PDB file of C-alpha atoms and ligand atoms in Angstrom:
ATOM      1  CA  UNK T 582      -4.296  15.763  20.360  1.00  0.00           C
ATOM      2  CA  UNK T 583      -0.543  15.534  19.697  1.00  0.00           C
ATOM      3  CA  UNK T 584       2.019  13.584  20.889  1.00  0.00           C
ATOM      4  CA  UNK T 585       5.750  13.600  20.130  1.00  0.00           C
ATOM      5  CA  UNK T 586       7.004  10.203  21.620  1.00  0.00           C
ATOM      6  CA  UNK T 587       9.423   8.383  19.195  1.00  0.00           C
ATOM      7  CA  UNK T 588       8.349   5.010  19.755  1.00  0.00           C
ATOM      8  CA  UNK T 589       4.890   5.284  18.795  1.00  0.00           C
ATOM      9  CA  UNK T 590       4.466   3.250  15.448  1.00  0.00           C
ATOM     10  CA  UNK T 591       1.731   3.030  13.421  1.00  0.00           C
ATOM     11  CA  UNK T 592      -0.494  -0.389  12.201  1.00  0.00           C
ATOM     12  CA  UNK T 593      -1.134  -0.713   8.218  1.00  0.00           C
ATOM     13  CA  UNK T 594      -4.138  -2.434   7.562  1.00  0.00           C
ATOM     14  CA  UNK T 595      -2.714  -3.586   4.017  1.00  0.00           C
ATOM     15  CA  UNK T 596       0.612  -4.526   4.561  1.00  0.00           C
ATOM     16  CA  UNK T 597       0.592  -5.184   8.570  1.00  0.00           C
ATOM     17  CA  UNK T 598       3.305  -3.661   9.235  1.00  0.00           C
ATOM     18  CA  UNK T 599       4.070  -1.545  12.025  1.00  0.00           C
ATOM     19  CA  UNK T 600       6.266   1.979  11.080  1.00  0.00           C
ATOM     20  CA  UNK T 601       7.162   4.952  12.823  1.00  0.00           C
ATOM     21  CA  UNK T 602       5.803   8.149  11.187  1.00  0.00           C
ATOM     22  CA  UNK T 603       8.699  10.389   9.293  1.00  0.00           C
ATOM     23  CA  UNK T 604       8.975  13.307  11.675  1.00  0.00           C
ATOM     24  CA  UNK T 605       8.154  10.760  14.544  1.00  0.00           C
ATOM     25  CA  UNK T 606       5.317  13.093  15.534  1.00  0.00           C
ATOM     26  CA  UNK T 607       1.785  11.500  15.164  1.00  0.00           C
ATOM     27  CA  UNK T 608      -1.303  13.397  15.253  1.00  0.00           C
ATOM     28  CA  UNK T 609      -5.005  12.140  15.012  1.00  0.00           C
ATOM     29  CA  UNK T 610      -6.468  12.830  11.706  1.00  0.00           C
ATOM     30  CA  UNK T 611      -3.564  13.403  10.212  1.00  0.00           C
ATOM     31  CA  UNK T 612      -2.313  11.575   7.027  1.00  0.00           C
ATOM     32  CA  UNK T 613       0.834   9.299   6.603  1.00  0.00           C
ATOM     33  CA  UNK T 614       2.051   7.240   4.010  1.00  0.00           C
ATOM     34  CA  UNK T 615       3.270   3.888   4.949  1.00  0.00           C
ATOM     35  CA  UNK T 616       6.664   3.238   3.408  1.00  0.00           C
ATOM     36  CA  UNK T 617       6.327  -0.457   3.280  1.00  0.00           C
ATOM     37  CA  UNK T 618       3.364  -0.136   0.542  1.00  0.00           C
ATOM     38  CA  UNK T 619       2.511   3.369  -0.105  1.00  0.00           C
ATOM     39  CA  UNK T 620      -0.646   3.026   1.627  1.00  0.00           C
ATOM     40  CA  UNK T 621      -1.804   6.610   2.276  1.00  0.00           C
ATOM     41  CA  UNK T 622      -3.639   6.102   6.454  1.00  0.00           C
ATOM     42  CA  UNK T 623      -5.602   8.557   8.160  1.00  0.00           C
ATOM     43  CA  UNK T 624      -3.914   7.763  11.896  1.00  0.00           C
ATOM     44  CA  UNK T 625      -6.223   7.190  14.920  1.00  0.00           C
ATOM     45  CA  UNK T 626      -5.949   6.540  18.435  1.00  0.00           C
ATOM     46  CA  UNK T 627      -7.741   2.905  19.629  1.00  0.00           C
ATOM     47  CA  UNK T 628      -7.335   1.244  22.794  1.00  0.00           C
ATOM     48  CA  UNK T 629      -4.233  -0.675  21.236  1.00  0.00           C
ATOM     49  CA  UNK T 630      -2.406   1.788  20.214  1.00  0.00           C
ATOM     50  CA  UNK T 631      -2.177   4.158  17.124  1.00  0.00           C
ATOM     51  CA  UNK T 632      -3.331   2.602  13.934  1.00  0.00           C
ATOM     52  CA  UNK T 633      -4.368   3.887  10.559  1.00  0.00           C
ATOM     53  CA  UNK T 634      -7.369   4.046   8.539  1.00  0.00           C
ATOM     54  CA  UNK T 635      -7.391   3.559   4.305  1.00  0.00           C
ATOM     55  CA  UNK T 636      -7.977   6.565   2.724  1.00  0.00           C
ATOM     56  CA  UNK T 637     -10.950   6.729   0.439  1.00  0.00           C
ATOM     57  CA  UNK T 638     -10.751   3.002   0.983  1.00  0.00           C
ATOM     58  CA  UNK T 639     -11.954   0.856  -2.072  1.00  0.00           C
ATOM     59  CA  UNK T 640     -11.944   4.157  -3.986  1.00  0.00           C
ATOM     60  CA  UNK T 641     -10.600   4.556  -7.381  1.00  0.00           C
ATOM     61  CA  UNK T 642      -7.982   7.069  -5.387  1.00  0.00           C
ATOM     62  CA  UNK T 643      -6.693   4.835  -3.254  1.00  0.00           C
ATOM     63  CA  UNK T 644      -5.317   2.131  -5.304  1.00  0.00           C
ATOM     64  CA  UNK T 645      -3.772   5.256  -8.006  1.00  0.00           C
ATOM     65  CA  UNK T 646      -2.247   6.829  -4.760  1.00  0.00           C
ATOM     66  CA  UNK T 647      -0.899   3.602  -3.431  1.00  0.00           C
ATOM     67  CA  UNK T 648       0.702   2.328  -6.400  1.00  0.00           C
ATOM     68  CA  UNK T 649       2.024   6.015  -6.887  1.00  0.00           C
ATOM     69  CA  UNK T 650       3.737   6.603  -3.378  1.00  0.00           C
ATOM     70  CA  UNK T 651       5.196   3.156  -3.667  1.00  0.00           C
ATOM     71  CA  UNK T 652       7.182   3.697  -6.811  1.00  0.00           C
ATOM     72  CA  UNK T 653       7.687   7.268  -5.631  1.00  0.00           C
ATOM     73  CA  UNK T 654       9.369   5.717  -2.133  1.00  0.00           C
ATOM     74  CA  UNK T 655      11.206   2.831  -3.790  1.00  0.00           C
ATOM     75  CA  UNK T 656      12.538   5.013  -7.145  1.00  0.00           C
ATOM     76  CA  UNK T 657      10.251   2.810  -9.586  1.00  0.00           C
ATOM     77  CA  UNK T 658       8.816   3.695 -12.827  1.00  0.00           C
ATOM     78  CA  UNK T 659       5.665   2.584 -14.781  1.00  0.00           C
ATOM     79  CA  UNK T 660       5.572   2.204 -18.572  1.00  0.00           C
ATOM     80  CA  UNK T 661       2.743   1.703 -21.049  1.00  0.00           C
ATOM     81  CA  UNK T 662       1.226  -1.401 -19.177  1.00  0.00           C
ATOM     82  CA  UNK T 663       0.221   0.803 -16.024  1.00  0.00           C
ATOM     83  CA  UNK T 664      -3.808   1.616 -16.627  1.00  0.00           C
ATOM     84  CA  UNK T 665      -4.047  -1.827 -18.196  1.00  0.00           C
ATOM     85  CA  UNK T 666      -2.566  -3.219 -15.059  1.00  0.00           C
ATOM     86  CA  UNK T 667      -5.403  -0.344 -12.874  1.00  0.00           C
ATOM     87  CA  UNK T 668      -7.531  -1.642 -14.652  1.00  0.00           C
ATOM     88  CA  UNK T 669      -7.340  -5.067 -13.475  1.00  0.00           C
ATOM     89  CA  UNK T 670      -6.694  -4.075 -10.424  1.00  0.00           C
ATOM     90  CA  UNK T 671     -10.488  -2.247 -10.296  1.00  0.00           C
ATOM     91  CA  UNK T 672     -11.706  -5.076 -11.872  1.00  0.00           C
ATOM     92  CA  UNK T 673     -10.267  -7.143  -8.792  1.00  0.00           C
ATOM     93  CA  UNK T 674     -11.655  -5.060  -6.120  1.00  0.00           C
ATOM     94  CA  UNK T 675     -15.230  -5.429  -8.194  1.00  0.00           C
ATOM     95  CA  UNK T 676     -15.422  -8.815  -8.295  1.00  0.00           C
ATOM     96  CA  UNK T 677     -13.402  -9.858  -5.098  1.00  0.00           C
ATOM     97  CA  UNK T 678     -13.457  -6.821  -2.528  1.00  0.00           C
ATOM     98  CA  UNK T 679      -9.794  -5.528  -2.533  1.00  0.00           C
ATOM     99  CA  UNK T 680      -6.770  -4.465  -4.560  1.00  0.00           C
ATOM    100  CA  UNK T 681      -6.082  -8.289  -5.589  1.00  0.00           C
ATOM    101  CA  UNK T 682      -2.744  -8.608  -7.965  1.00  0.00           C
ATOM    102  CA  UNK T 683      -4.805  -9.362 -11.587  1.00  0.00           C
ATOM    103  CA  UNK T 684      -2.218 -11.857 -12.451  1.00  0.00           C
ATOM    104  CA  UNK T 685      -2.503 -13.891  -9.176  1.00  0.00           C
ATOM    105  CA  UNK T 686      -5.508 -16.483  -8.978  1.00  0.00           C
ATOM    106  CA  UNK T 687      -5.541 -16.497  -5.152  1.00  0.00           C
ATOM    107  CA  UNK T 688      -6.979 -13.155  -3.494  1.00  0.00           C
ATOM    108  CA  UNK T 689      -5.440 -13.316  -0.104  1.00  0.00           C
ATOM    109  CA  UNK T 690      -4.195 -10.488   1.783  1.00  0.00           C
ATOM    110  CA  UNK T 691      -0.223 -10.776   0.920  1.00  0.00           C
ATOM    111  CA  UNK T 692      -1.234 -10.434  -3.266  1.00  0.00           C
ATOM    112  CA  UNK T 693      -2.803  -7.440  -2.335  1.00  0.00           C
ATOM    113  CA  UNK T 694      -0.914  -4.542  -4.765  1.00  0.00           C
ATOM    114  CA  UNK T 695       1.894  -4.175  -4.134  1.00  0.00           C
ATOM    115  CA  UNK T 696       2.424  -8.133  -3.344  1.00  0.00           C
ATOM    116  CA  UNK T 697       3.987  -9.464  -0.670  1.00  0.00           C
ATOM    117  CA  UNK T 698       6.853 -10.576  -3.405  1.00  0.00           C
ATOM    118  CA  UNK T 699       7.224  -6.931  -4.724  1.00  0.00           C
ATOM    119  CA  UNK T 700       7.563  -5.510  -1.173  1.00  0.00           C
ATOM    120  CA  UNK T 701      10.110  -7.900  -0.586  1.00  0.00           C
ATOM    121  CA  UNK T 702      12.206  -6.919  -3.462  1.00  0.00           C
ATOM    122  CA  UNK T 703      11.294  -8.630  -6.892  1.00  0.00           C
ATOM    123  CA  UNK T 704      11.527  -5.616  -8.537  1.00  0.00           C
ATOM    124  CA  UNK T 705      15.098  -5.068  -7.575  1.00  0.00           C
ATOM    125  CA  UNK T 706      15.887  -8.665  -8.609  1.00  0.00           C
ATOM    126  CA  UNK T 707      14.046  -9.439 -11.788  1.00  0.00           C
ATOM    127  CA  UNK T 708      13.835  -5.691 -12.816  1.00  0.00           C
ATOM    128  CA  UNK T 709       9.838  -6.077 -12.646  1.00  0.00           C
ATOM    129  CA  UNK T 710       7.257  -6.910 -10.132  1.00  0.00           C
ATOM    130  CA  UNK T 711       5.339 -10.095 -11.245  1.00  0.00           C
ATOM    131  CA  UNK T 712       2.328  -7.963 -13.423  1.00  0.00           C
ATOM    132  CA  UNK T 713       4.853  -5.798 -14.771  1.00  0.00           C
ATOM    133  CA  UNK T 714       3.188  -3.152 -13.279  1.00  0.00           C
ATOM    134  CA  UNK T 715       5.998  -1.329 -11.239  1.00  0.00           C
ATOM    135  CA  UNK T 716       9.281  -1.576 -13.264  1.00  0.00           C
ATOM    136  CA  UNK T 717      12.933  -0.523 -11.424  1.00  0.00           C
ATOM    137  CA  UNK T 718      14.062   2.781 -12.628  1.00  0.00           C
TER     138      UNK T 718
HETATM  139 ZN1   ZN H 979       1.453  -0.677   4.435  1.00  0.00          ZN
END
């Protein structure tokens, strides 16, 4: 099933935000990348309209993907602090249940990586996100 309607947008279940896809074509099972975290989303089809499933949610993957298209949409680097920073970011998702930010104390859904902060343009500001994790190029 295919459809090529330009108004469909697409929910992301870590950021909540609603996109349309690139080509503006959605098709079930297919994957997207959500350009307001890097969040790669198998889309589906629900009674609300089209949403999108984590991919290899929890996994190892999906946090190293995430972080990856994010810095690869927004033209940020990493430097030597990036698999300490993974690190704490499994250790997070051990001990809490999701991609936390590991220098935040509160684990609520807008420090999930990358923070609601970083989204909203730390990075461009202060020339780092709040870890140091993503770093503007
Ligand atoms: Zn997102």
């Amino acid at each position: 099933m295919s459809e090529n309607n330009p108004r469909i947008r697409i929910f992301c279940p870590v950021c909540s935000s609603r996109f349309i896809p690139e080509d503006g074509k959605v098709q079930e099972g297919s994957v997207v990348t959500c350009p307001v975290c890097g969040q790669m989303l198998e889309v589906e089809k629900t009674d609300d309209g089209w949403t999108g499933e984590r991919r290899d949610r929890l996994s190892d993957e999906e946090i190293r993907d995430r972080v990856g298209e994010f810095a690869r949409i927004r033209g940020y680097v990493f430097n030597e602090m990036k698999s300490e920073i993974i690190d704490g970011l499994l250790s997070k998702r051990d001990r809490f249940g999701d991609f936390y930010c590991p220098c935040r104390l509160e684990h609520v859904t807008e420090y999930q990586c990358p923070c609601k902060p970083t989204r909203a343009g730390d990075v461009e500001r202060l020339g780092r996100c709040h870890c140091g994790l993503f770093w503007k190029g």
